[in-house]
mmCIF file of C-alpha atoms in Angstrom:
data_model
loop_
_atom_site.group_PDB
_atom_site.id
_atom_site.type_symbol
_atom_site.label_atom_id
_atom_site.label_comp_id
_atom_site.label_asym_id
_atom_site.label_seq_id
_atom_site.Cartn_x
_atom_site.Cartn_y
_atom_site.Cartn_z
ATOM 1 C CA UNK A 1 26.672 9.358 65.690
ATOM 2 C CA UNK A 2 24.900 11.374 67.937
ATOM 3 C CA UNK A 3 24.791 15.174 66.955
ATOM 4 C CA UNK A 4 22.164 16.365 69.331
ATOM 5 C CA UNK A 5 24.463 18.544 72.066
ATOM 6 C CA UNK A 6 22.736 18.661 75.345
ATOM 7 C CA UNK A 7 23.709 21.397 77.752
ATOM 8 C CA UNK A 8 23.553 21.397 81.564
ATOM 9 C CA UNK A 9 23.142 25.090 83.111
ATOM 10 C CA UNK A 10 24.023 25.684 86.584
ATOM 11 C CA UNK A 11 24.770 28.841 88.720
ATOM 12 C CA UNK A 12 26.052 30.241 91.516
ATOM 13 C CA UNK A 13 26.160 33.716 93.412
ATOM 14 C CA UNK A 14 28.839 36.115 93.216
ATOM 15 C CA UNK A 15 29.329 37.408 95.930
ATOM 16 C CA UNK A 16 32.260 38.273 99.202
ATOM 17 C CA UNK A 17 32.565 34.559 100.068
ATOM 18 C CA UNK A 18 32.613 33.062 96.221
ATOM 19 C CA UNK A 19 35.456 30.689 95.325
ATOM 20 C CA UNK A 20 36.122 29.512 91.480
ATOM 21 C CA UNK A 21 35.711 26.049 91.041
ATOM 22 C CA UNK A 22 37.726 23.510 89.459
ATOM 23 C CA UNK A 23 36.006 24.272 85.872
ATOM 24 C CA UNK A 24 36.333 27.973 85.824
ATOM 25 C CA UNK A 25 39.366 29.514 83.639
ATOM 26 C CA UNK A 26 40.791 31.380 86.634
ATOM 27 C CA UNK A 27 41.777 34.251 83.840
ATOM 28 C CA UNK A 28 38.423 35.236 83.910
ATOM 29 C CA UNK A 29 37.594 38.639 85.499
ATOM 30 C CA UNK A 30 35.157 37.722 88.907
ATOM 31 C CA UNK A 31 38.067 34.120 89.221
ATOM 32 C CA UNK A 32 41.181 36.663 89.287
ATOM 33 C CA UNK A 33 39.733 38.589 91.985
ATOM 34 C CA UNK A 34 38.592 35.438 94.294
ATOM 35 C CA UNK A 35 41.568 34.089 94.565
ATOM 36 C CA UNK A 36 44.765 35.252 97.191
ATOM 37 C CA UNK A 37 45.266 36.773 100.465
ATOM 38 C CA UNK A 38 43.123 39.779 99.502
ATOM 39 C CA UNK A 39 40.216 37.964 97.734
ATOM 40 C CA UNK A 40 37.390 39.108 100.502
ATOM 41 C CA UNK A 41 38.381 42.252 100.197
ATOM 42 C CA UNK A 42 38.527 42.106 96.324
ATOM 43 C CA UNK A 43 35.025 41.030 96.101
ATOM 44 C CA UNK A 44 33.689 43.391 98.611
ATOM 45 C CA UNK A 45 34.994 46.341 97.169
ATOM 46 C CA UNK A 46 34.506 45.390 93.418
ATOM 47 C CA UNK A 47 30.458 44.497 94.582
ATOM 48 C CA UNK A 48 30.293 48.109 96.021
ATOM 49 C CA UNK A 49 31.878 49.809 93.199
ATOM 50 C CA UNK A 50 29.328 47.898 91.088
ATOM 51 C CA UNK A 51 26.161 49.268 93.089
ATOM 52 C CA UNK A 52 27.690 52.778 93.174
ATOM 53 C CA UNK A 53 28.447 52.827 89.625
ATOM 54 C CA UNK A 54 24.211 51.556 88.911
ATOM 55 C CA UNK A 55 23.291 54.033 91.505
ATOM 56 C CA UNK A 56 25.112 56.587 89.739
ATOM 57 C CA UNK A 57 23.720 56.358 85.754
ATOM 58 C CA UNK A 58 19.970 55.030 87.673
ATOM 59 C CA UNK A 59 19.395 58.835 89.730
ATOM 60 C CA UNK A 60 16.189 59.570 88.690
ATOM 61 C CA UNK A 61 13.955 58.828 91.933
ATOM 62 C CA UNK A 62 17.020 57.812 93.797
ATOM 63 C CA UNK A 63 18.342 61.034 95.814
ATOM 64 C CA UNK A 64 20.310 59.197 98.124
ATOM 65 C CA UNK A 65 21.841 57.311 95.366
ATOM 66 C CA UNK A 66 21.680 53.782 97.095
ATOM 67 C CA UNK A 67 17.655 52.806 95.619
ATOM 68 C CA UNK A 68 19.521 49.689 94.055
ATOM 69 C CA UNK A 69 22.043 46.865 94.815
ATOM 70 C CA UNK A 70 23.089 44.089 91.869
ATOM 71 C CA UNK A 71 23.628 40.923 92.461
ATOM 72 C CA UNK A 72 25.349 38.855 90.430
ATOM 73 C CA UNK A 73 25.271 35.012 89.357
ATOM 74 C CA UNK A 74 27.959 32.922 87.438
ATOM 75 C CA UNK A 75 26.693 30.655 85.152
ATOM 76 C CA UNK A 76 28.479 27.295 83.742
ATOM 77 C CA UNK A 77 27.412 26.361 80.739
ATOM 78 C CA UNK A 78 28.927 22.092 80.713
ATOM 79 C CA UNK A 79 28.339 20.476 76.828
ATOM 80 C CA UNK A 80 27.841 16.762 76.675
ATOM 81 C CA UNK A 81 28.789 15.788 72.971
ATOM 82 C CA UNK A 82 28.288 12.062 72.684
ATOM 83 C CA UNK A 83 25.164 11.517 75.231
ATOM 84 C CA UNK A 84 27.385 9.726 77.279
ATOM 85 C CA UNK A 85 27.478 12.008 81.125
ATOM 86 C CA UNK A 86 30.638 13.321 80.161
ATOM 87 C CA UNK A 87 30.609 16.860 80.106
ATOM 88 C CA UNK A 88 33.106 19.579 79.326
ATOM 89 C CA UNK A 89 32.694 23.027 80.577
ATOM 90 C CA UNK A 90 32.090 24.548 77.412
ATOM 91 C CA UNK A 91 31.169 28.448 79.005
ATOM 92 C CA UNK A 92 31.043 31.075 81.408
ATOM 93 C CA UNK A 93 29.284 34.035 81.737
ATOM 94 C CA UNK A 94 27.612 36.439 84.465
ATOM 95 C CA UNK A 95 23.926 37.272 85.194
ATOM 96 C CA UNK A 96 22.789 40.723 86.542
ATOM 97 C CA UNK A 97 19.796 41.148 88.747
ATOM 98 C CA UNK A 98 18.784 44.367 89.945
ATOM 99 C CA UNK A 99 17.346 44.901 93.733
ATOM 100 C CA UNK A 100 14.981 47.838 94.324
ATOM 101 C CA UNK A 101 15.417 48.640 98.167
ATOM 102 C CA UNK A 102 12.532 50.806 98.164
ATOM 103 C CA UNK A 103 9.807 48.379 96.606
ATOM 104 C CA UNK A 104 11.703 45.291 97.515
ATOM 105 C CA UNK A 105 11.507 44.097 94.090
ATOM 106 C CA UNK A 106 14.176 42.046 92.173
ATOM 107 C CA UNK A 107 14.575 42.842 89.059
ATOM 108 C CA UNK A 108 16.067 40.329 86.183
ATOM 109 C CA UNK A 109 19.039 41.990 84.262
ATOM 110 C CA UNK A 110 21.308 41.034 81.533
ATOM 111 C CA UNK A 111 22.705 37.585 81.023
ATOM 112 C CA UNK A 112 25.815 37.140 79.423
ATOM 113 C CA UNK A 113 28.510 40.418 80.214
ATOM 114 C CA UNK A 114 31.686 38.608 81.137
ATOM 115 C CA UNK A 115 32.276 35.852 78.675
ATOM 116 C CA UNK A 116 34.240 32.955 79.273
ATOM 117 C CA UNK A 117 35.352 30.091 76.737
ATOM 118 C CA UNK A 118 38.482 27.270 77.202
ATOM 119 C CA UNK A 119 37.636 26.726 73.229
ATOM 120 C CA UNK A 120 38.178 30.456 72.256
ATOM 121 C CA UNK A 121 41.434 30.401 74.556
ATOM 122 C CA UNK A 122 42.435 26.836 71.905
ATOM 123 C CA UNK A 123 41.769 29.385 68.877
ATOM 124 C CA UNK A 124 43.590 32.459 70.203
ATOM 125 C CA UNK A 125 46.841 30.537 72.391
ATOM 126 C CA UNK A 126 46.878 27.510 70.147
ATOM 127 C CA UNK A 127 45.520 27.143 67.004
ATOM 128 C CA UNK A 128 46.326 30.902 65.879
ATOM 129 C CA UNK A 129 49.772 30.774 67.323
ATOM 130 C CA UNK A 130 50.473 27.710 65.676
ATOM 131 C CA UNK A 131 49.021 28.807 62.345
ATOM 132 C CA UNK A 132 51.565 31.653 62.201
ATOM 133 C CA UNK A 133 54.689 29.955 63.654
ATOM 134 C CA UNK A 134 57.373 30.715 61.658
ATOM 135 C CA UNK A 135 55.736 32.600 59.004
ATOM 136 C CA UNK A 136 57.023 35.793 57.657
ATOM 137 C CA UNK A 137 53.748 37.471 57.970
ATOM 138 C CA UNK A 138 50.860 37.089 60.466
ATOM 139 C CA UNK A 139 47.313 35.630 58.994
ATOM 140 C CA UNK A 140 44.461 33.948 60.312
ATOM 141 C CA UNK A 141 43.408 30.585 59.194
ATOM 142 C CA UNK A 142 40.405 30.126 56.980
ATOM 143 C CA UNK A 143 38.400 27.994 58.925
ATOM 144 C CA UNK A 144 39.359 30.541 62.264
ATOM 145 C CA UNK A 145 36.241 30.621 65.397
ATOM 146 C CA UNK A 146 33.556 28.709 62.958
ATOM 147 C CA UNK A 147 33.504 25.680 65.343
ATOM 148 C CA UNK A 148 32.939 28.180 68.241
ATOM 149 C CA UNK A 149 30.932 30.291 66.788
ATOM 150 C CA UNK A 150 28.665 27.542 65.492
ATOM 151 C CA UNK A 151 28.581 25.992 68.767
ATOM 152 C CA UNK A 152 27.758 29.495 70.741
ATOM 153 C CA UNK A 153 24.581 29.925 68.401
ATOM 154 C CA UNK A 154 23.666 26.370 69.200
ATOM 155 C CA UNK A 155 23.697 27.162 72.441
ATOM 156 C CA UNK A 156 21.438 30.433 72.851
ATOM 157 C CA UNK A 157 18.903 28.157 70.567
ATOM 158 C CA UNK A 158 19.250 25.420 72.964
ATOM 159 C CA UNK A 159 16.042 24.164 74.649
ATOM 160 C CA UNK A 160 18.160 24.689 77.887
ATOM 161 C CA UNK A 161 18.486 28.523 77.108
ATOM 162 C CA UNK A 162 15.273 29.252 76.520
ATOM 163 C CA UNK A 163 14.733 27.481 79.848
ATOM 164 C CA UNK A 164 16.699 29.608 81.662
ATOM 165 C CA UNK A 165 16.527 32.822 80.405
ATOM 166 C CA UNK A 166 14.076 35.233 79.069
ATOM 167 C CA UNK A 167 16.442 37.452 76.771
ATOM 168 C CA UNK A 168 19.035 37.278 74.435
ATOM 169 C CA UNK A 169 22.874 37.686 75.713
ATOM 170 C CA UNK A 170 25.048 40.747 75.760
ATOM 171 C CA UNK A 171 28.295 40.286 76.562
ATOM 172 C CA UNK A 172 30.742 43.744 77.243
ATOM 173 C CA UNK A 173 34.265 43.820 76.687
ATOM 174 C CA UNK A 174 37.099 46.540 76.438
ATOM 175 C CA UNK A 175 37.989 48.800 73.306
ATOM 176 C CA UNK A 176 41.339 47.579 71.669
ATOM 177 C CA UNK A 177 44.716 49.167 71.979
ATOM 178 C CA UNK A 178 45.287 48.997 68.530
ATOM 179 C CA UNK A 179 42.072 50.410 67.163
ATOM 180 C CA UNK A 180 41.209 54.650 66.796
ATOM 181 C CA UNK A 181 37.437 55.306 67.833
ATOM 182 C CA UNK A 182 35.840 58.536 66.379
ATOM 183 C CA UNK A 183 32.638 60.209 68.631
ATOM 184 C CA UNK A 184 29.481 60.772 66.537
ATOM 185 C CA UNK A 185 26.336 62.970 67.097
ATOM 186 C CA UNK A 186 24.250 59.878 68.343
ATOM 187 C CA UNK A 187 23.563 59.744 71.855
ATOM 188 C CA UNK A 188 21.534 56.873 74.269
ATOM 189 C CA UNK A 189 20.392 58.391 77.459
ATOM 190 C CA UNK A 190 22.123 55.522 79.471
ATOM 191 C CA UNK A 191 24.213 53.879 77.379
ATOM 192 C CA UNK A 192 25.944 57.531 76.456
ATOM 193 C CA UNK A 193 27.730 58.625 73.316
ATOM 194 C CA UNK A 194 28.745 56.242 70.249
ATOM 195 C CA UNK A 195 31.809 55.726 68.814
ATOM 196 C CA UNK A 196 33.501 54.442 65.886
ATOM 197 C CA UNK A 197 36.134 52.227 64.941
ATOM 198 C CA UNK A 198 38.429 53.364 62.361
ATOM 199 C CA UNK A 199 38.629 49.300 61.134
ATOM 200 C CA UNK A 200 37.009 45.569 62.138
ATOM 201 C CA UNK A 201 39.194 43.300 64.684
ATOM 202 C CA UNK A 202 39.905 40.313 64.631
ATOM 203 C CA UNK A 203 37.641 40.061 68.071
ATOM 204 C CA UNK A 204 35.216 41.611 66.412
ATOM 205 C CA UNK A 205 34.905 39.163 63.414
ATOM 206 C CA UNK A 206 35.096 36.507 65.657
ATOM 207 C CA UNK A 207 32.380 37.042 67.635
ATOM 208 C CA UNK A 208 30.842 38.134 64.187
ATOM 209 C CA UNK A 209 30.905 34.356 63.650
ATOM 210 C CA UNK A 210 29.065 34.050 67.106
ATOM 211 C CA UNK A 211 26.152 35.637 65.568
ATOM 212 C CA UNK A 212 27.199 39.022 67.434
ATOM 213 C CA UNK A 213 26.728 42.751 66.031
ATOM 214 C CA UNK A 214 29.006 45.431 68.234
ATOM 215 C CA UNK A 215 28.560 48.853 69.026
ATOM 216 C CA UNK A 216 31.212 51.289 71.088
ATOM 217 C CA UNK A 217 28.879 53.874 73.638
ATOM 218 C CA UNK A 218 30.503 55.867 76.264
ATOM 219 C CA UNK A 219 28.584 56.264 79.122
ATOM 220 C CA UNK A 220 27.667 58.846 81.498
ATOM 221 C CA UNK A 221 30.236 59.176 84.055
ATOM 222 C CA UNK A 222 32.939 57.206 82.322
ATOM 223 C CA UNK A 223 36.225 57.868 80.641
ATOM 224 C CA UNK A 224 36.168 55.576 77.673
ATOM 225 C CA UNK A 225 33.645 53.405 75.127
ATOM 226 C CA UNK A 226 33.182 50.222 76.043
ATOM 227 C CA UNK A 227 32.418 47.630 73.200
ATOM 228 C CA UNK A 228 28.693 45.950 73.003
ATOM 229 C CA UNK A 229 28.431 42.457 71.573
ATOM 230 C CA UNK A 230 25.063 41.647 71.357
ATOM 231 C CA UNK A 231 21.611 40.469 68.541
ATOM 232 C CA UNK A 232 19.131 42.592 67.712
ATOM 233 C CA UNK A 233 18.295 45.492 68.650
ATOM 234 C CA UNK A 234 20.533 46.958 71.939
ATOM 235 C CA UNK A 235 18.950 50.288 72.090
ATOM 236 C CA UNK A 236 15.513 48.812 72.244
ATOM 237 C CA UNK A 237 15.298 45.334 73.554
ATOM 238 C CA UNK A 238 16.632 45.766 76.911
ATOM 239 C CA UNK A 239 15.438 48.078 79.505
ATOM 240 C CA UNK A 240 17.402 51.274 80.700
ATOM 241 C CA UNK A 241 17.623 49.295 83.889
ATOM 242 C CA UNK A 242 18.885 46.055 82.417
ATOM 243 C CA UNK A 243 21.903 47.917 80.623
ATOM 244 C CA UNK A 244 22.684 49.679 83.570
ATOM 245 C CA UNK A 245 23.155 46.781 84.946
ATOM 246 C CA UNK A 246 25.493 45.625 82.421
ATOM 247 C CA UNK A 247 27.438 48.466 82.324
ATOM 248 C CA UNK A 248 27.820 49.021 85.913
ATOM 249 C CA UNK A 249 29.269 45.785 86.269
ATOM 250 C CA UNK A 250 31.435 45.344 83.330
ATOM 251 C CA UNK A 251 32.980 48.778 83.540
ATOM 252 C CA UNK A 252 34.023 47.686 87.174
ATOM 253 C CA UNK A 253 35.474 44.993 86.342
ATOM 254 C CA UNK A 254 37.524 47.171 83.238
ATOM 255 C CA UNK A 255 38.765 49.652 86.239
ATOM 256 C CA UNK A 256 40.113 46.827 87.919
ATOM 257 C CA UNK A 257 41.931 44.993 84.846
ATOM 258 C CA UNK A 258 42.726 48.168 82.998
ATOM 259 C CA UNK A 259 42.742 51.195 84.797
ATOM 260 C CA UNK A 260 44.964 52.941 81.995
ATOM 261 C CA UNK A 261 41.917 52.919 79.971
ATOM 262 C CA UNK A 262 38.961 52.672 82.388
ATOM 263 C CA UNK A 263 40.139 54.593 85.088
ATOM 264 C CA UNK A 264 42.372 57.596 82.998
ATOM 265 C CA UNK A 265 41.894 61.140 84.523
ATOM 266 C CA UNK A 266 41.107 62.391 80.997
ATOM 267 C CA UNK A 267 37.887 61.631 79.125
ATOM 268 C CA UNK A 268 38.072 60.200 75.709
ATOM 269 C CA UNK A 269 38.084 63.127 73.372
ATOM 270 C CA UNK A 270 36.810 62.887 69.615
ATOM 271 C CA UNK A 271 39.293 61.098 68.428
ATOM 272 C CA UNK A 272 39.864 58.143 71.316
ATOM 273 C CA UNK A 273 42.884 55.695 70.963
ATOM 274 C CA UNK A 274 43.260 53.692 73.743
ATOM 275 C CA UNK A 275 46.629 53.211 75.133
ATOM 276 C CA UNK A 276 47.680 50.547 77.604
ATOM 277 C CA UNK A 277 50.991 52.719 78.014
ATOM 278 C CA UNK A 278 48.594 55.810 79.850
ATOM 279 C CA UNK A 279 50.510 56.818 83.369
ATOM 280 C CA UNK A 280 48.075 59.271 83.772
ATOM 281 C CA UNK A 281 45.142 56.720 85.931
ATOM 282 C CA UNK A 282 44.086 55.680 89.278
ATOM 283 C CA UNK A 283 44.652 52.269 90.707
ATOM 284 C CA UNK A 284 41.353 51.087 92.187
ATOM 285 C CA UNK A 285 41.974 49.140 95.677
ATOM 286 C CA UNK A 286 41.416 46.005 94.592
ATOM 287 C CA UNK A 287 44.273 43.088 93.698
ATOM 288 C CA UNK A 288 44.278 41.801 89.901
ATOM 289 C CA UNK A 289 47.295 39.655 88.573
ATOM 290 C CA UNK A 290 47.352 40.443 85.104
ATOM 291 C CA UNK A 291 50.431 38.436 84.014
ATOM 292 C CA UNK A 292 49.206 35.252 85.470
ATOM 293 C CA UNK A 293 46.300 36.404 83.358
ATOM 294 C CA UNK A 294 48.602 36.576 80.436
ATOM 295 C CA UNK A 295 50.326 33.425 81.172
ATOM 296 C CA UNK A 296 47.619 31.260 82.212
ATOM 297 C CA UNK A 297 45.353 31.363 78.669
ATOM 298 C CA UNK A 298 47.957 29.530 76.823
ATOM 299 C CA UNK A 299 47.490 26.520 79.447
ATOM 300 C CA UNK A 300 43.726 26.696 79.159
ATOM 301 C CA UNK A 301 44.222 26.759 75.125
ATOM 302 C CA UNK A 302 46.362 23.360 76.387
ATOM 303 C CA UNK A 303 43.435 22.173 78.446
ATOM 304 C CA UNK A 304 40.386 22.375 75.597
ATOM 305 C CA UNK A 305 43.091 20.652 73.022
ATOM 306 C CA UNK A 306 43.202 17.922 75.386
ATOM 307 C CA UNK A 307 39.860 17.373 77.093
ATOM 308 C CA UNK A 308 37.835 18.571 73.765
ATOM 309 C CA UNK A 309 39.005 18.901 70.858
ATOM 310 C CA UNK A 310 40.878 16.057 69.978
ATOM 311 C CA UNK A 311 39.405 13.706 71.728
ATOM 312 C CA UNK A 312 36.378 14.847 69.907
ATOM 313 C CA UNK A 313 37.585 16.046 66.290
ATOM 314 C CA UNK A 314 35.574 13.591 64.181
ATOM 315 C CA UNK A 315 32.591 14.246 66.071
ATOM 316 C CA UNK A 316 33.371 18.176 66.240
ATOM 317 C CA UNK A 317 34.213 18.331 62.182
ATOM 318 C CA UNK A 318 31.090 16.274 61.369
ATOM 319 C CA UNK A 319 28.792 18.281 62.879
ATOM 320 C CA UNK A 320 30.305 21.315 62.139
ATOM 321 C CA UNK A 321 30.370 20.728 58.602
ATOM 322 C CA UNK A 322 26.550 19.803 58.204
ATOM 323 C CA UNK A 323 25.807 22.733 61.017
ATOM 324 C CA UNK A 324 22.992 24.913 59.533
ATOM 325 C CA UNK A 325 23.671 27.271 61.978
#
């Protein structure tokens, strides 16, 4: 039995003219807005909201506010588990890099932000929705995100990693709904004000299992904390430059998907509970189908069931089970 994983890396630019490919989930965030009569326009305006948004939290030497531009590239991440060619496109996730116009140089951001996985839509649509059908009271299996996790960390130690890129991921997502966040007296020059949950998630402990630490900073200019997955150190690994990056783009992206939270006229006080219910927001200009969204992960869930995990169990349990990761 072969246990040695091999990964194939490839990217692409995102940019006006990108199209998802056959592979992507088309629930993730840059997929939703490529797809439809108003795609070009979707990009175009979501790629300029991104560059305002850097320019905006990068102003120091930049009076005109337009020094930068980010581009972004998608990157697949396809797993080959028996050695055999066939691969299954195990993740997605989105590269910044950062383009001074006035030296002309580019800059390497963050890899990771956006984070896309058919297996965690199997654990969320399927497997946890199958664990509590019928049951008087909602749990979470024992066993619940240890394959993924386990095959995540595999991953970022991967030869083919490495390779590729020169830092560790960090991978932004929204604050939940159901969660209170309380504002302390710390404070990050770019990455803004922290905040604190009021309990753990179940997101949370699953990307726990990932290997992942979170943190909740609010940053300049914005209305709400945004949630930090990340190892190490956040505040001092990556460069004020490189989180921009980050946050410019993932916080774009949040306008877009949920502008009750990300774009609210009122600023997160000290005591912050999100609230998808929130008429008081601005729509951005830019088309987002959110119940496909909601709709659509259950037949991705479908999809890893049948092109991955059961066709691969033995081989998945095996190695999970003698795993050292």
């Amino acid at each position: 039995m072969n246990n040695d994983f091999t990964f194939t890396i490839k990217s692409i630019c995102l940019d006006e003219n990108y199209h998802p490919s056959d592979s992507t989930r088309i629930t993730t965030n840059f997929a939703n807005l490529a797809r439809g009569e108003s795609r070009q326009a979707n990009l175009r305006n979501a790629l300029k909201m991104i560059d305002n948004s850097f320019n905006a939290l990068a102003h120091w030497d930049n009076p005109a506010a337009d020094r930068y531009s980010v581009e972004l590239e998608i990157v697949s991440v396809d797993m080959d588990v028996e050695g055999d060619g066939e691969a299954f496109p195990s993740i997605e996730i989105l590269k910044t890099n950062i383009i001074d116009n006035k030296t002309n140089e580019r800059i390497e951001g963050i890899v990771g932000n956006n984070f896309s996985s058919y297996v965690r839509d199997y654990d969320f649509s399927i497997l946890l929705l199958d664990h509590n059908k019928d049951q008087p009271k909602f749990s979470i299996p024992a066993d619940f995100g240890d394959l993924h996790g386990k095959l995540f960390k595999y991953f970022v130690n991967s030869n083919a990693y490495k390779k590729h890129f020169k830092k560790l991921p960090v991978i932004c997502l929204s604050v939940s709904d159901n969660k209170t966040y309380y504002r302390t007296e710390n404070q990050h020059p770019v990455l803004g004000v922290e905040y604190q949950p009021n309990e753990s998630s179940l997101t949370e402990q699953y990307f726990k299992k990932m290997g992942l630490q979170v943190r909740y900073f609010m940053p300049p200019n914005s209305v709400a904390p945004l949630a930090f997955y990340f190892f190490g150190d956040l505040l001092n690994d990556y460069s004020n430059l490189e989180l921009i990056s980050t946050i410019s783009t993932m916080e774009t992206f949040q306008k877009v998907y949920r502008p009750e939270i990300y774009n609210a006229n009122a600023v997160a006080g000290k005591c912050y509970q999100p609230n998808l219910n929130n008429q008081d927001h601005s729509i951005t200009q830019i088309v987002y189908d959110r119940a496909e969204r909601g709709q659509l992960a259950i037949e991705q869930g479908k999809f890893a069931e049948e092109h991955f995990i059961k066709p691969y169990q033995s081989v998945l349990e095996h190695w999970s089970a003698n795993c050292a990761l």
